[in-house]
mmCIF file of C-alpha atoms in Angstrom:
data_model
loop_
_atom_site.group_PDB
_atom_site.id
_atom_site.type_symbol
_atom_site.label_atom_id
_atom_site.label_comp_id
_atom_site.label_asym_id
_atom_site.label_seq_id
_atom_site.Cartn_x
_atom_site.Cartn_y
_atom_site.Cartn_z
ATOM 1 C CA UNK A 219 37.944 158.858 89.582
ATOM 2 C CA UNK A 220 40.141 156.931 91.878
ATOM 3 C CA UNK A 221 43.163 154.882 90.808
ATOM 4 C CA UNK A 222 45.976 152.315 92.136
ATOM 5 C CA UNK A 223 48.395 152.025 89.653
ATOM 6 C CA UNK A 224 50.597 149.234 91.841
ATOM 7 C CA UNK A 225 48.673 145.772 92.389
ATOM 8 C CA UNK A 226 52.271 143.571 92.111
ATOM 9 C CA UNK A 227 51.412 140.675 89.849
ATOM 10 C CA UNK A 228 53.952 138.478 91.007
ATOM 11 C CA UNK A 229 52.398 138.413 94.841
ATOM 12 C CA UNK A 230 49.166 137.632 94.334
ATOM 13 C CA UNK A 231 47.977 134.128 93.712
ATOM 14 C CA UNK A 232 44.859 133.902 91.340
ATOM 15 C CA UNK A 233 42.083 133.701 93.529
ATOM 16 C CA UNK A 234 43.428 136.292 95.872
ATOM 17 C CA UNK A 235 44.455 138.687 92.629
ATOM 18 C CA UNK A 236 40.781 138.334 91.597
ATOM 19 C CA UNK A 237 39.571 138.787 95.165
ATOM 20 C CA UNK A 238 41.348 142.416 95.083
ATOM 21 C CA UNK A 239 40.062 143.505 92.162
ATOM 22 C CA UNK A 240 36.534 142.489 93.418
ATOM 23 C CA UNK A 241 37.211 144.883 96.389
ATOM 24 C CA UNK A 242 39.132 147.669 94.034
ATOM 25 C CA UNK A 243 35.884 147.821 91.915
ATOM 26 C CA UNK A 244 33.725 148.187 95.270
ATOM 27 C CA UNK A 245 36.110 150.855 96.970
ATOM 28 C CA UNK A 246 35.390 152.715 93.796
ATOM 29 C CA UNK A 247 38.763 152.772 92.154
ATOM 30 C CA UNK A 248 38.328 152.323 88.385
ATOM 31 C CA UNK A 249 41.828 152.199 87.087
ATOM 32 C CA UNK A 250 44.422 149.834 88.535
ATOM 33 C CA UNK A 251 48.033 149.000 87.064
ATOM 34 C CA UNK A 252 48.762 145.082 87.155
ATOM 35 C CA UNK A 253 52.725 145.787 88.010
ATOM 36 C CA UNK A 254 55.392 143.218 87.031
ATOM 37 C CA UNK A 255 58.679 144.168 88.515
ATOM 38 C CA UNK A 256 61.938 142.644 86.850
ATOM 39 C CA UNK A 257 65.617 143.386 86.833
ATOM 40 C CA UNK A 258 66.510 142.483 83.314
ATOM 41 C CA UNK A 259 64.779 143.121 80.540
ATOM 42 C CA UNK A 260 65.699 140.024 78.197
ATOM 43 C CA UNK A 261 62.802 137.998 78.862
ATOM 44 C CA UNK A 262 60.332 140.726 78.424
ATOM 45 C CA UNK A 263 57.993 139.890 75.123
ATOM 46 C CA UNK A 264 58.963 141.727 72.161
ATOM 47 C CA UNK A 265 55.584 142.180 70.718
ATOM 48 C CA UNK A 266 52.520 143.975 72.294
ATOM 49 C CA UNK A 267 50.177 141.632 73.785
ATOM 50 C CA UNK A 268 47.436 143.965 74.765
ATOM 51 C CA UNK A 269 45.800 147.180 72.587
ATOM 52 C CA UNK A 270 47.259 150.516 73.846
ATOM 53 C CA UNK A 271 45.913 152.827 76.454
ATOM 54 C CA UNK A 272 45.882 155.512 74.263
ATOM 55 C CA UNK A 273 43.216 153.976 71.585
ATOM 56 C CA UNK A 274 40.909 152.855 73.905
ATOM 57 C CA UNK A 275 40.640 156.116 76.162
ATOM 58 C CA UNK A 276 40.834 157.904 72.661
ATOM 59 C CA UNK A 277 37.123 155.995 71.986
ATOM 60 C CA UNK A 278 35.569 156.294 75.606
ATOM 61 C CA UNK A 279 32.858 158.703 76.528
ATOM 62 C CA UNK A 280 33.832 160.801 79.708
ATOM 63 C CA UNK A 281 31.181 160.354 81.486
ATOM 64 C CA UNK A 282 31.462 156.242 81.258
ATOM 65 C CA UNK A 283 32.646 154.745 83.988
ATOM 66 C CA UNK A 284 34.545 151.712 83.280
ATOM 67 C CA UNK A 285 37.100 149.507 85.758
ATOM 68 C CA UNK A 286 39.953 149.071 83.476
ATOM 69 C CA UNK A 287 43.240 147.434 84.523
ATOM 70 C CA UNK A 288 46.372 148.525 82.652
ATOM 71 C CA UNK A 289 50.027 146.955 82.504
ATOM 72 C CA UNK A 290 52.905 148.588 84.695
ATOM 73 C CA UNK A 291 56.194 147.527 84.136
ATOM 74 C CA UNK A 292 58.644 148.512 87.396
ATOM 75 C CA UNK A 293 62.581 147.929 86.378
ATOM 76 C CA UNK A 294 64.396 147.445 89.755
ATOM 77 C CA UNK A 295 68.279 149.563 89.495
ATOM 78 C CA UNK A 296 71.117 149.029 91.262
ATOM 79 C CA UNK A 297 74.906 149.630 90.923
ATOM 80 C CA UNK A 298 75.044 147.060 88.588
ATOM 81 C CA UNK A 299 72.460 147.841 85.771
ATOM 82 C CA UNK A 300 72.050 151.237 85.653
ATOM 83 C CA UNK A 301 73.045 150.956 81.950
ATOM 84 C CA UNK A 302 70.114 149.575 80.986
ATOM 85 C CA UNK A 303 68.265 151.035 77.932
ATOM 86 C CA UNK A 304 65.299 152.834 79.430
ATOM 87 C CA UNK A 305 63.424 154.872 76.452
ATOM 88 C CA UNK A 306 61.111 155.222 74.223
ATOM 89 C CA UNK A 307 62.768 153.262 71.536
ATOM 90 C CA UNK A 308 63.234 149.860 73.013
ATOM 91 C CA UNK A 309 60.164 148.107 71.893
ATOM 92 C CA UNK A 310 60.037 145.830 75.083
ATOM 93 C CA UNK A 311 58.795 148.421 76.711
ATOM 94 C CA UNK A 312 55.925 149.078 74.290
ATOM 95 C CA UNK A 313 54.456 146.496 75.971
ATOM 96 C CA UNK A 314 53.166 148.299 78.944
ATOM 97 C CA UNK A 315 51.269 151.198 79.534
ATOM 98 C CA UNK A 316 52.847 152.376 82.826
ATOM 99 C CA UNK A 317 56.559 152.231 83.024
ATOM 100 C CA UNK A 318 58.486 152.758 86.686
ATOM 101 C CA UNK A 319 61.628 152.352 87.887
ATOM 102 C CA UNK A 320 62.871 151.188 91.632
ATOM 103 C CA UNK A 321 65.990 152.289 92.611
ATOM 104 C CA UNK A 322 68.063 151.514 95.661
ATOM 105 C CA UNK A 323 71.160 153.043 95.607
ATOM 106 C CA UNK A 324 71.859 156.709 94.719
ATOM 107 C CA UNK A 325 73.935 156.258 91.792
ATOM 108 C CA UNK A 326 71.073 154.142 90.589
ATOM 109 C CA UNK A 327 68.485 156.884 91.617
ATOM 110 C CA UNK A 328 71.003 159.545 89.824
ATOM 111 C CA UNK A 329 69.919 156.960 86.713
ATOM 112 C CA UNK A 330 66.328 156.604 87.099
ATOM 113 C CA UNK A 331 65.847 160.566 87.213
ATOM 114 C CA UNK A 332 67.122 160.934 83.841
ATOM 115 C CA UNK A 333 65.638 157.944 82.469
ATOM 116 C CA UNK A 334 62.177 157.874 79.970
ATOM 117 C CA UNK A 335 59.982 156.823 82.701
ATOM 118 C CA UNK A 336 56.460 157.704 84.425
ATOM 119 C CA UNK A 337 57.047 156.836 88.151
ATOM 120 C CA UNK A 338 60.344 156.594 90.455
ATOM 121 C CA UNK A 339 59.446 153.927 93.223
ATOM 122 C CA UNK A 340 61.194 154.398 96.183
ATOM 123 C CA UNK A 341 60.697 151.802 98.886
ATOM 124 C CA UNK A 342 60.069 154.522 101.556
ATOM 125 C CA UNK A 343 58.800 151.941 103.977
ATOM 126 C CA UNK A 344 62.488 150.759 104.849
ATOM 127 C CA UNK A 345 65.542 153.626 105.815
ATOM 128 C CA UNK A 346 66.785 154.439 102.329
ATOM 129 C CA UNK A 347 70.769 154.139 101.920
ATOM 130 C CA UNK A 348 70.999 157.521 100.428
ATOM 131 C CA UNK A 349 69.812 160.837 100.857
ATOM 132 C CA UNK A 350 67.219 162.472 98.526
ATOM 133 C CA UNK A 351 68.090 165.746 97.163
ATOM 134 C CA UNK A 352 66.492 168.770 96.023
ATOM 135 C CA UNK A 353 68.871 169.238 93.068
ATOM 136 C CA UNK A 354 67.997 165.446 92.151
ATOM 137 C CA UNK A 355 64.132 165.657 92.433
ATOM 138 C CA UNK A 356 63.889 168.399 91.119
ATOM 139 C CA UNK A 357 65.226 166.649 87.858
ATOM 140 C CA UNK A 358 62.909 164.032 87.855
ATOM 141 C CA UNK A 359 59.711 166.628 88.866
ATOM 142 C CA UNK A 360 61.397 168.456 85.270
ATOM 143 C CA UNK A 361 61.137 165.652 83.034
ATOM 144 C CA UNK A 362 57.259 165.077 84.471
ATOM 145 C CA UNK A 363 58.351 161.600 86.195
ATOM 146 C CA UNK A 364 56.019 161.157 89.406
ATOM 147 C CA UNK A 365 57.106 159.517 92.729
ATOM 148 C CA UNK A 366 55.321 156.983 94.308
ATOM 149 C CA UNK A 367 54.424 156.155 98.008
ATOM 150 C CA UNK A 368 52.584 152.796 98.817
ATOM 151 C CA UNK A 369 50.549 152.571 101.931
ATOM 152 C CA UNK A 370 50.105 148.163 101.516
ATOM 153 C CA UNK A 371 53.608 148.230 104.203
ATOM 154 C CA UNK A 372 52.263 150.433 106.648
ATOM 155 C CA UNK A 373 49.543 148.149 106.973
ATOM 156 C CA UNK A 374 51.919 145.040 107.367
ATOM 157 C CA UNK A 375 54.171 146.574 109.117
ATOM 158 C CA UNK A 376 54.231 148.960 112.242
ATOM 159 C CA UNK A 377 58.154 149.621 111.512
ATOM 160 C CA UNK A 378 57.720 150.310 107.813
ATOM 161 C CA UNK A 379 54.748 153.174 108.952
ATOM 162 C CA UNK A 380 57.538 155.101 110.839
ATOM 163 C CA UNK A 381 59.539 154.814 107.773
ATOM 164 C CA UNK A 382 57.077 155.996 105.577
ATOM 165 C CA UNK A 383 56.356 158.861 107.488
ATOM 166 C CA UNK A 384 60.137 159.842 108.359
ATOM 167 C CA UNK A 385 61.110 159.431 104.216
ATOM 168 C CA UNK A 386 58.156 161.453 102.827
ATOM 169 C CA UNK A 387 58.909 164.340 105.429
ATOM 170 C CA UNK A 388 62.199 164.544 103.025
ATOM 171 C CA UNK A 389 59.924 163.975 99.808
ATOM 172 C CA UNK A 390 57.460 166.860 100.697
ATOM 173 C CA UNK A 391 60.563 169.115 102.130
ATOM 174 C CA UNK A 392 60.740 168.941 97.778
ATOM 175 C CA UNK A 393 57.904 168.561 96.160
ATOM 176 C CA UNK A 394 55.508 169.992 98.709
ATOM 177 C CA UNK A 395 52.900 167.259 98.045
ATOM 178 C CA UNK A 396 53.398 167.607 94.585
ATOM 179 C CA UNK A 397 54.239 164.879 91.795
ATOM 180 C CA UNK A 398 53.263 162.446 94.200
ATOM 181 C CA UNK A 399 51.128 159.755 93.285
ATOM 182 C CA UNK A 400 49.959 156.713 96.078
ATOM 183 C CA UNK A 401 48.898 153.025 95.275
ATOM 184 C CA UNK A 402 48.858 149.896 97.224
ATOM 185 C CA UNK A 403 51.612 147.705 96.212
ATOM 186 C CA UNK A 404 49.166 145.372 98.223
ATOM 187 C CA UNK A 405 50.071 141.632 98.501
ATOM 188 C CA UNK A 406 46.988 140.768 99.544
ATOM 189 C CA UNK A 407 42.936 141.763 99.186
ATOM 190 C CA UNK A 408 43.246 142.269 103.081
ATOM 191 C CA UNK A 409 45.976 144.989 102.196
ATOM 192 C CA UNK A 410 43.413 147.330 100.303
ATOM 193 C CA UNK A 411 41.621 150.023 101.873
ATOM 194 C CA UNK A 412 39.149 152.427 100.517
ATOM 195 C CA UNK A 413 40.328 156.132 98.718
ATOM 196 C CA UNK A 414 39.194 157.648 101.517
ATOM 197 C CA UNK A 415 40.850 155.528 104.200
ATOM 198 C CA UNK A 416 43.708 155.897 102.268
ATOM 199 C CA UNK A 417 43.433 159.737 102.039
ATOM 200 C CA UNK A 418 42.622 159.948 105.919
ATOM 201 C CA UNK A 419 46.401 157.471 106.577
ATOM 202 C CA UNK A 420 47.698 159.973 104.128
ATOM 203 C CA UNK A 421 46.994 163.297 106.524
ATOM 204 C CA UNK A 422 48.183 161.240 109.547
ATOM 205 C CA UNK A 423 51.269 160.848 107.207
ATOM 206 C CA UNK A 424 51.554 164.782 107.161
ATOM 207 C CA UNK A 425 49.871 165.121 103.782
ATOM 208 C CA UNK A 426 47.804 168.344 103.350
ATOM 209 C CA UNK A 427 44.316 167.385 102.969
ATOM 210 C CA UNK A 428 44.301 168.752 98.609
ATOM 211 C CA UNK A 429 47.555 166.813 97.767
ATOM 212 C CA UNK A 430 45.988 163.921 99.782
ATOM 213 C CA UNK A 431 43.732 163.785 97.565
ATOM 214 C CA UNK A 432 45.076 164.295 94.519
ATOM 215 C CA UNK A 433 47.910 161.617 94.547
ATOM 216 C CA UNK A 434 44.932 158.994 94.295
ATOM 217 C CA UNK A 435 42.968 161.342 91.605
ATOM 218 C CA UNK A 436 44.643 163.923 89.250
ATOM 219 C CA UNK A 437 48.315 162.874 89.934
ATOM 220 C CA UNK A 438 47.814 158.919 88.584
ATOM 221 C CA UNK A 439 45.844 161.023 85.645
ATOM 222 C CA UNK A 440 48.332 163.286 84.938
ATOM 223 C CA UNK A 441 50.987 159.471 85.055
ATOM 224 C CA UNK A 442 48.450 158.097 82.310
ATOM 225 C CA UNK A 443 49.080 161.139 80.108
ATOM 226 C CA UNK A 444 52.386 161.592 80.414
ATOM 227 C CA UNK A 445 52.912 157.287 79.638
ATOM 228 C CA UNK A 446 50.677 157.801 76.294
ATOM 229 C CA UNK A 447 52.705 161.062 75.608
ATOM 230 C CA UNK A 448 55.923 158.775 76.046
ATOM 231 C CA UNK A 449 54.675 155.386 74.382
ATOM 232 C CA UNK A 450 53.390 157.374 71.255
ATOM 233 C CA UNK A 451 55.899 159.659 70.614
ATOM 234 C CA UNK A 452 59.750 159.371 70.075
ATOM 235 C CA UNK A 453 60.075 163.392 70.224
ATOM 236 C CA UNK A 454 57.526 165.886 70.584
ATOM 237 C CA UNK A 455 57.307 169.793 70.489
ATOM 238 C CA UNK A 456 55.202 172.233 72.207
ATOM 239 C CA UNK A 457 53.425 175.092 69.926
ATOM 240 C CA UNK A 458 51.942 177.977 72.203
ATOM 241 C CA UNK A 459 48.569 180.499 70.817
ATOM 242 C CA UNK A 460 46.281 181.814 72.310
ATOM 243 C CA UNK A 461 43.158 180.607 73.184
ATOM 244 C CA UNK A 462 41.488 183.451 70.725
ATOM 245 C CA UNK A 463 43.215 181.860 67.418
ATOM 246 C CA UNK A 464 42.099 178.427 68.258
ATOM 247 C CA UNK A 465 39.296 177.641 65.821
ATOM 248 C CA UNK A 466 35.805 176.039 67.196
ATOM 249 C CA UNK A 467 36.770 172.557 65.675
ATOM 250 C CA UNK A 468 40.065 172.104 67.862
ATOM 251 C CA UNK A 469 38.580 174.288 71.061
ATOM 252 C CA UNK A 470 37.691 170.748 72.840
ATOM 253 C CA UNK A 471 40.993 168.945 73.201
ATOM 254 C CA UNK A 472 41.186 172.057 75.538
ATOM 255 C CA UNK A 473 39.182 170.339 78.159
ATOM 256 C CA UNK A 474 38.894 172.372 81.395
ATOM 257 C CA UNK A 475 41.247 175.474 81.294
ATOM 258 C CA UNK A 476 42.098 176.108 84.949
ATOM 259 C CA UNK A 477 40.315 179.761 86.619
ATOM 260 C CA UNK A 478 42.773 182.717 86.730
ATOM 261 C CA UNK A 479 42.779 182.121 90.915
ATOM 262 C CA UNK A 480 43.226 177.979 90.165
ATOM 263 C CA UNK A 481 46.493 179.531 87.986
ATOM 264 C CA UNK A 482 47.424 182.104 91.069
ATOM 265 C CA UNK A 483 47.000 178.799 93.641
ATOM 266 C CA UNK A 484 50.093 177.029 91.205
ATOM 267 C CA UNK A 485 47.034 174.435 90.040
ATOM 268 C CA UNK A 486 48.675 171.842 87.967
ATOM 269 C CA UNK A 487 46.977 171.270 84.235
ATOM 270 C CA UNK A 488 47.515 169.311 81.716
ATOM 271 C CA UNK A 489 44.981 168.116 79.152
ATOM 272 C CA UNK A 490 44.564 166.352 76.466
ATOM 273 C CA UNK A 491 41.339 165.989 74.601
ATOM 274 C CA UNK A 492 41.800 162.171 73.241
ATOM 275 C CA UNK A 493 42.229 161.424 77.428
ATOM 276 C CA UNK A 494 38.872 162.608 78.141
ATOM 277 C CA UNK A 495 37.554 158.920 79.270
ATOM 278 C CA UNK A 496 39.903 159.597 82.640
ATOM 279 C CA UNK A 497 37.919 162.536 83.665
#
């Protein structure tokens, strides 16, 4: 299951936003995020316009295959608003099932890492005005946030494709291809290419091949998990047994325990059984 959890709202006209769904749902990609991107959050509606992510998944059958298109909402920080209230209690950000932040300097990036949020946005297509450090991704990669990378400016832009590839040297220097996840932030149908395309640009990028692949597949999965984990609860708790003194009736929110050499590789897994439908 591919995703693109970054189709800007705000860029595309009407006909050209339905034009890149059209060639999202023959690519293949069945999940895409509508993004708004605001500053403020005073004019953002108060009450939830759409039904959740987490119901309808909750009702799916795995192996349906459905094009769905979710609500992202990306907060843009700077010097000035980094006291914003970014959690799971404001209710204006019940709204959306995706919820990133942008920030461009580093005291605002020193924010966003400790904010409730799914995705840090970093426009790595342009030379950032601050350096990224381990001790400060490492926080965010702690809390479960996810960085993004978009691939829409390298196709605009042959200045923004040497910045790409000169910022996410400093991103994988971290996270070693981990906690990445890739979309389009495409302002136009033209922008789109296909997963595959996208994981080939990603290699030239100096993405190994696996982590290529999984920042279009399992790391926008594990995003939609960890938004429904944040949306649904205020405070949660974690309650460890093992697998033996799990009875038959709550086996399958299981789902697919990793292989003891998937656990020696450092395999990423999280599941959740009410998720299945993004299998």
């Amino acid at each position: 299951m591919f995703f693109d959890l970054n189709l800007p709202a705000g860029s595309l006209g009407a006909s050209e936003y339905a034009a890149a769904l059209e060639m999202q749902q023959r690519f293949g990609v069945t999940v895409v995020a509508r993004n708004t991107e605001v500053k403020s959050l005073s004019n953002l509606r108060d009450s939830r316009a759409t039904p959740g992510l987490a119901p309808e998944v909750s009702q799916s059958d795995a192996k349906q295959t459905t094009f769905r298109i979710l609500e992202r909402l990306t907060i843009v920080l700077d010097d000035s608003n980094t006291n914003l209230r970014i959690d799971a209690g404001n209710q204006k950000l019940q709204n959306y099932d995706v919820l990133a932040v942008k920030p461009l300097t580093e005291k605002a990036l020193l924010s966003a890492v400790n904010a409730d949020v799914d995705i840090i946005q970093l426009d790595l297509s342009t030379k950032l005005p601050f350096n990224l450090r381990k001790t400060t991704l490492n926080t965010a990669i702690q809390k479960g946030i996810y960085f993004e990378l978009s691939y829409g400016p390298c196709i605009r832009d042959q200045n923004a494709r040497r910045n790409i590839i000169s910022n996410l040297q400093s991103i994988l220097r971290v996270t070693a291809g981990k906690h990445l996840v890739v979309t389009s932030d495409a302002i136009r149908a033209l922008d789109l290419r296909s997963p595959h395309d996208v994981m080939n640009l990603l290699q030239v990028f100096g993405l190994p091949d696996k982590y290529a692949r999984d920042a279009i597949t399992t790391s926008p999965r594990s995003v939609l998990y960890h938004a429904a984990t944040r949306r649904d609860t205020l405070k949660g708790f974690v309650s460890v047994e093992p697998l033996d003194a799990l009875t038959e009736g709550v086996k399958w929110k299981m789902g697919d325990v990793p292989t003891g050499k998937e656990l020696e590789e450092g395999a990423d897994f999280v599941s959740f059984g009410d998720l299945s439908g993004f299998e």
